[in-house]
Coordinates of C-alpha atoms and ligand atoms in Angstrom, one line a residue:
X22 CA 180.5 168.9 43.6
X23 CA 177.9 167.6 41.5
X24 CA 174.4 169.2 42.0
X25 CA 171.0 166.7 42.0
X26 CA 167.7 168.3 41.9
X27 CA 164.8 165.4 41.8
X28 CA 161.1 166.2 40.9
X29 CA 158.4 164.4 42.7
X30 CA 155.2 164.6 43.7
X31 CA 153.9 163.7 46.9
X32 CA 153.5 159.7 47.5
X33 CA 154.2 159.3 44.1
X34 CA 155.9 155.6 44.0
X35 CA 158.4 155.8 41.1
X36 CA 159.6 159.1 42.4
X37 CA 159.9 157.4 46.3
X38 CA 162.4 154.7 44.4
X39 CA 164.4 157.7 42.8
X40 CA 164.3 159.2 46.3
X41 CA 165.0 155.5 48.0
X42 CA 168.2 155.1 45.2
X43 CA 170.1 158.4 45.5
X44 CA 169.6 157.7 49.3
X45 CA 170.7 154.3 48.9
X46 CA 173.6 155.6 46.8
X47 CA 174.4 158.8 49.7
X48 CA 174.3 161.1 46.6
X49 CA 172.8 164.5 48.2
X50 CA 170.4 166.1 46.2
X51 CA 167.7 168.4 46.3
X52 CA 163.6 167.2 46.0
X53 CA 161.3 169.7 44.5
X54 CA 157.4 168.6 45.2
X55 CA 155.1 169.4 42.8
X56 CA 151.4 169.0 42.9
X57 CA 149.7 165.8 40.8
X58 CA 148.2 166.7 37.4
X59 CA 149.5 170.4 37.4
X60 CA 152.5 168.7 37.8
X61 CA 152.6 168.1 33.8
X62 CA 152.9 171.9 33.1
X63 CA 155.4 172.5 35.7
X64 CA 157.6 169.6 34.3
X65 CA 157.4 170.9 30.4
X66 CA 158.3 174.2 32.0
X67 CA 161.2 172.8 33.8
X68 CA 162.4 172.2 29.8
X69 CA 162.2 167.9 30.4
X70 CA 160.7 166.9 26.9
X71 CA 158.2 164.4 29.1
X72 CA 155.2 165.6 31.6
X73 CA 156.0 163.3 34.5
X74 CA 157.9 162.5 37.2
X75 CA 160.3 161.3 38.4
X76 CA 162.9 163.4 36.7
X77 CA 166.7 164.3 38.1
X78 CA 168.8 167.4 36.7
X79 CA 172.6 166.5 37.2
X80 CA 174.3 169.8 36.9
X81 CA 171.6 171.0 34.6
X82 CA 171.6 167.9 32.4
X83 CA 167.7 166.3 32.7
X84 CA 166.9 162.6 33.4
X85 CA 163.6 161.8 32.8
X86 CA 161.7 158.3 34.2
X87 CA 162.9 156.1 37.1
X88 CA 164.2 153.3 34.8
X89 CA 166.6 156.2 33.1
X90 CA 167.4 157.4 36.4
X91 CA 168.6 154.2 38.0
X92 CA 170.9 153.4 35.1
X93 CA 172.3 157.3 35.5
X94 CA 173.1 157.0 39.2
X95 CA 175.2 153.6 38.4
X96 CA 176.8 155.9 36.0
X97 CA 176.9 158.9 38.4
X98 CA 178.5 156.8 41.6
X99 CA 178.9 153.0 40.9
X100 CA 179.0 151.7 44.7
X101 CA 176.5 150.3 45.6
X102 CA 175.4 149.0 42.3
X103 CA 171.9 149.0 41.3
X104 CA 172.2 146.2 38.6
X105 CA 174.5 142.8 38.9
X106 CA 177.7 142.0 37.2
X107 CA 177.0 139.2 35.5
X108 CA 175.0 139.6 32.3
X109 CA 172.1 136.7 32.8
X110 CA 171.5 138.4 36.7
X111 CA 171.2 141.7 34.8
X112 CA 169.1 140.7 32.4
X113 CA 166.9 139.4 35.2
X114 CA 166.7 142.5 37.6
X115 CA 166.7 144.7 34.3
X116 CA 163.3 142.6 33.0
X117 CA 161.9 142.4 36.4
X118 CA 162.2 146.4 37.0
X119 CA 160.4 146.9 33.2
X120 CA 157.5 144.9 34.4
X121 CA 157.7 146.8 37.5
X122 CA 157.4 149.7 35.5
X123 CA 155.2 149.4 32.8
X124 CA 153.1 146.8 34.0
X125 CA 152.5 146.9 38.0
X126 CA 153.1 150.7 38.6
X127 CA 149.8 151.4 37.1
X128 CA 147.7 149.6 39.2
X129 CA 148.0 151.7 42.8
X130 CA 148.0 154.6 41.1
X131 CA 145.0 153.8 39.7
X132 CA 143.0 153.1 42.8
X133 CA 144.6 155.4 44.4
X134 CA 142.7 158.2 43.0
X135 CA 139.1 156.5 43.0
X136 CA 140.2 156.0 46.7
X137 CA 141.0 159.6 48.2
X138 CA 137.9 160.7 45.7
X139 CA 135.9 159.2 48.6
X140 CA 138.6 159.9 51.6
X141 CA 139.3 163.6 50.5
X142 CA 141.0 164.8 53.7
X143 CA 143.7 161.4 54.2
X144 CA 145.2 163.7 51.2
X145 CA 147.0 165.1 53.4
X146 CA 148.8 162.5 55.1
X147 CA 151.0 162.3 51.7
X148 CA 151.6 165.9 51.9
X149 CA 153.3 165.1 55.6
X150 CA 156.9 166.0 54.3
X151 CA 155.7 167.6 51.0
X152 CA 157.4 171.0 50.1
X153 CA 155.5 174.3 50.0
X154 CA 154.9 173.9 46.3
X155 CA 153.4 170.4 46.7
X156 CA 150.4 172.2 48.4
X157 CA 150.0 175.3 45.5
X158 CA 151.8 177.3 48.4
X159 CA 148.8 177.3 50.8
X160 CA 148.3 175.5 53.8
X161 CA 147.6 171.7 53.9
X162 CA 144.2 172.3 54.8
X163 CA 143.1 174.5 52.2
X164 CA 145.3 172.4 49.4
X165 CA 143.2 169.3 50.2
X166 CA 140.0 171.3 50.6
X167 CA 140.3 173.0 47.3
X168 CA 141.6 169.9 45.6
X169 CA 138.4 168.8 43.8
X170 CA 139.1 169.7 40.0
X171 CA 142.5 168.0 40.5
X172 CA 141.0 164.6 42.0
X173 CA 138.3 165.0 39.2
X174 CA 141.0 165.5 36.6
X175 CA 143.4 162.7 37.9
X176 CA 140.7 160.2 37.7
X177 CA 139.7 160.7 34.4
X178 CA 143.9 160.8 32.9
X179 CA 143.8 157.1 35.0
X180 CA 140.1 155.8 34.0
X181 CA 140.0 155.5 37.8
X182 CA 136.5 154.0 37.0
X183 CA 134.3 151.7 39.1
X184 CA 135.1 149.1 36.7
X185 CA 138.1 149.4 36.3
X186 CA 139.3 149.7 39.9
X187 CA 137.9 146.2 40.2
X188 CA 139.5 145.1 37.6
X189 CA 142.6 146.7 38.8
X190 CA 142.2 145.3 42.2
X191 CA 141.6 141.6 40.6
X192 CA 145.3 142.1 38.7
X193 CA 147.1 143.0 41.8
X194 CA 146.7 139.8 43.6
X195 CA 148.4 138.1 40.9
X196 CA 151.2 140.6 39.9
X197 CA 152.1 140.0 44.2
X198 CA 152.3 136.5 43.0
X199 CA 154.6 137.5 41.1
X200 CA 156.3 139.2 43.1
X201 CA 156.4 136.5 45.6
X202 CA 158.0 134.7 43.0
X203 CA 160.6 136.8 41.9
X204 CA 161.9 137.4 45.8
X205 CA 161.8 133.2 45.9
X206 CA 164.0 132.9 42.8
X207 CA 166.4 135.8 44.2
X208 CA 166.0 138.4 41.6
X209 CA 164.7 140.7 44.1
X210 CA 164.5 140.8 48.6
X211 CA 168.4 140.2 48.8
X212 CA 170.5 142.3 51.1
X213 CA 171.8 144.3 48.6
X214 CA 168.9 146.1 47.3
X215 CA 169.2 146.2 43.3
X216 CA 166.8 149.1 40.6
X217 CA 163.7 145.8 40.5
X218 CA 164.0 146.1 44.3
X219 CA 163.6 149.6 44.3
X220 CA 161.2 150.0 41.3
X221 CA 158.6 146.8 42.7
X222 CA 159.0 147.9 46.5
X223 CA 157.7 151.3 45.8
X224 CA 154.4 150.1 44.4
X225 CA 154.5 147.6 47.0
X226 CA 154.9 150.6 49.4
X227 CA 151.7 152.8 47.8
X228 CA 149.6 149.7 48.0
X229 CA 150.2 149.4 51.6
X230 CA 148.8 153.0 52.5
X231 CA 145.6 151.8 52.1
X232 CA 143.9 150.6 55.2
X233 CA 142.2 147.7 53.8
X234 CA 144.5 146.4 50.9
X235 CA 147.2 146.5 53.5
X236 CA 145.2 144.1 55.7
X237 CA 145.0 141.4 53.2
X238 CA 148.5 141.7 52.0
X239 CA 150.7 142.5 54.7
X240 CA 151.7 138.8 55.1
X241 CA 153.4 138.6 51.8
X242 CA 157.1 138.3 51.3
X243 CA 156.2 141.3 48.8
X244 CA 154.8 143.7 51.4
X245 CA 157.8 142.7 53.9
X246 CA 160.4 143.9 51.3
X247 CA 158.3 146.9 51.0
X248 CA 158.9 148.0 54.6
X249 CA 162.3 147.5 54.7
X250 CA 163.5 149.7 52.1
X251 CA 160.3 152.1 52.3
X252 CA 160.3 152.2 56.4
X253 CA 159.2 156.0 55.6
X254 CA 156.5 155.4 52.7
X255 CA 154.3 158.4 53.4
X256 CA 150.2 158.0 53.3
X257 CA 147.5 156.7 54.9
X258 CA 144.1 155.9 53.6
X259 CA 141.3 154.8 55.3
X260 CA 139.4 151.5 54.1
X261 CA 137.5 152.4 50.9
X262 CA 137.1 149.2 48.9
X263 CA 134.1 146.5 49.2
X264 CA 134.9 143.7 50.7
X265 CA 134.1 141.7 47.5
X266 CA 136.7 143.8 45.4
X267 CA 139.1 142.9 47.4
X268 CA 138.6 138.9 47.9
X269 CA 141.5 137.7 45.2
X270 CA 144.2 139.9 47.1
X271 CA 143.4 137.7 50.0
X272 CA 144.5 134.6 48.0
X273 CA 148.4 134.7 47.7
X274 CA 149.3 131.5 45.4
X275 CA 151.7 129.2 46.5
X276 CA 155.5 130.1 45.6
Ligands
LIG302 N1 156.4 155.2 34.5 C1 157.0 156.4 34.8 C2 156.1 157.3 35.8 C3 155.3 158.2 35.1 C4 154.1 158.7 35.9 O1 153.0 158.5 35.5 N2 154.3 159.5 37.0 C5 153.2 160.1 37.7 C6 153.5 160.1 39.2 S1 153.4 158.5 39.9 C7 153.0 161.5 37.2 O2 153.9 162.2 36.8 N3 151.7 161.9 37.3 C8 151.3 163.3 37.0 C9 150.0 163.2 36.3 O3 149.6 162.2 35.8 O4 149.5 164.3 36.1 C10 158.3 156.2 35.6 O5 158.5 155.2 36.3 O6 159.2 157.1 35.5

C-alpha cells in the first residue's frame, strides 16, 4: 500500500487544500505539523529542495507545493478528478488555481501575521488539532507564550507592515470579486469540487478566521464555497482591523 506523509503547518491554507484533496480523494496519509518559520529548516532537513509547505512524500518520493501536489494525486488515484477532461475546462481551472496561488494566497497570510501580533493568545485556536511538534513539543500554552521571536520573524519574511496590510486588505475585496466571478462562470462552486476549488477555498477559509473580515464577507458566494469544503477550517481571531481598513471588503461588485 502506498505510504503519504504531508507536511503542514498549523492553519496554513495551501497545506488545508492538500489536506482537503487527499481527503477528497480517500487516500490515507499521514500529517506532520511543523511550526511556522522554523518550519523552513525542518523542511530542508526533511531533504525537499524548497523551505515550505505543503509538501507530500509518496513512498519516499517528495512533492513539493500544492499546485504539484494536486497534479500528483490525479496521477496517484484518478477518481475523483481534480482537473476536467476537456482541454478548454482545464485550462480554465488550471489558470484559475495559478492565480489562486501566486496571486490571492499571499494576501491572508499576510494579515494574518500583523493580526495574531496584536491577538497573541487566539494562536492557539490553530494549534486545536496541531501535532505535538506544531507546538516545539510543549504545551499550547507555553508555545503561544514563548512565540514572540517567531511572530517577529514571520512579519518581517511577509512585510506584514501597517502599510501594507492596508494595502493588502484593499486587494482582497476585489480578488473576492473575482472569485464571485469565477463561481458565476462555473469554473469553480460546482458539486464536484476541482484543484481551483480547493486551492481558492482555502484562502477563502483563512480569511474567514478573522472575526471582522468574516463579518463583511460572509455573504459572498466566495465565503459560502469556503464552508462547504473547509466545514473544519481551524482558527479564530478576534477583530483586529480599523474599521476604515476594512471598508472596500464590504463592497462586493456586482457579478
Ligand atoms: N505557494 C506555496 C506555499 C508556500 C508557502 O509560503 N507556505 C507557507 C505556509 S502557508 C510556509 O511554508 N511558510 C513558512 C515560512 O514562511 O516560514 C504553495 O501553494 O505550495
Amino acid at each position: 500500500m502506498t505510504e503519504v506523509k504531508l507536511y503542514s503547518i498549523p492553519g496554513s491554507h495551501p497545506a488545508a487544500a492538500a489536506r482537503a484533496m487527499l481527503d477528497h480523494k480517500g487516500i490515507a496519509y499521514r500529517r506532520v505539523d511543523l511550526p511556522p518559520v522554523v518550519s523552513r529548516v525542518l523542511m530542508r532537513a526533511a531533504g525537499f529542495p524548497g523551505n515550505r509547505v505543503p509538501a507530500i512524500k509518496v513512498d519516499g518520493r517528495k512533492v513539493q507545493g500544492s499546485r504539484n501536489i494536486s497534479r500528483e494525486l490525479d496521477v496517484l488515484r484518478a477518481d475523483p478528478p481534480l482537473f476536467p477532461s476537456d482541454p478548454q475546462q482545464r485550462a480554465a481551472v488550471e489558470e484559475a488555481e495559478r492565480w489562486g496561488d501566486e496571486e490571492f494566497q499571499q494576501m491572508p497570510r499576510t494579515i494574518s501575521w500583523w493580526a495574531l501580533k496584536r491577538h497573541k493568545s487566539d494562536q492557539a485556536s490553530f494549534l486545536a488539532d496541531a501535532g505535538p511538534m506544531a507546538r516545539l513539543g510543549m504545551p499550547t500554552r507555553i508555545a503561544v507564550a514563548t512565540s514572540g521571536p517567531i511572530l517577529r520573524l514571520a512579519i518581517r519574511l511577509n512585510d506584514s507592515t501597517d502599510d501594507t496590510v492596508r494595502s493588502t486588505l484593499a486587494s482582497i475585496g476585489p480578488a473576492l470579486d473575482k472569485v464571485d466571478r469565477l463561481i458565476a462562470e462555473g469554473v469553480i462552486g460546482g458539486d464536484a469540487p476541482n484543484a481551483a476549488d480547493f486551492q481558492i477555498g482555502a484562502s477563502v477559509a483563512l480569511l474567514r478566521t478573522f472575526e471582522d473580515i468574516r463579518e463583511a464577507i460572509d455573504d459572498r458566494p466566495a465565503a459560502g464555497m469556503a464552508r462547504r469544503l473547509y466545514p473544519w477550517y481551524p482558527g479564530h481571531v478576534h477583530a483586529s482591523f480599523p474599521s476604515e481598513w476594512l471598508a472596500p471588503l464590504r463592497t462586493p461588485a456586482a457579478v
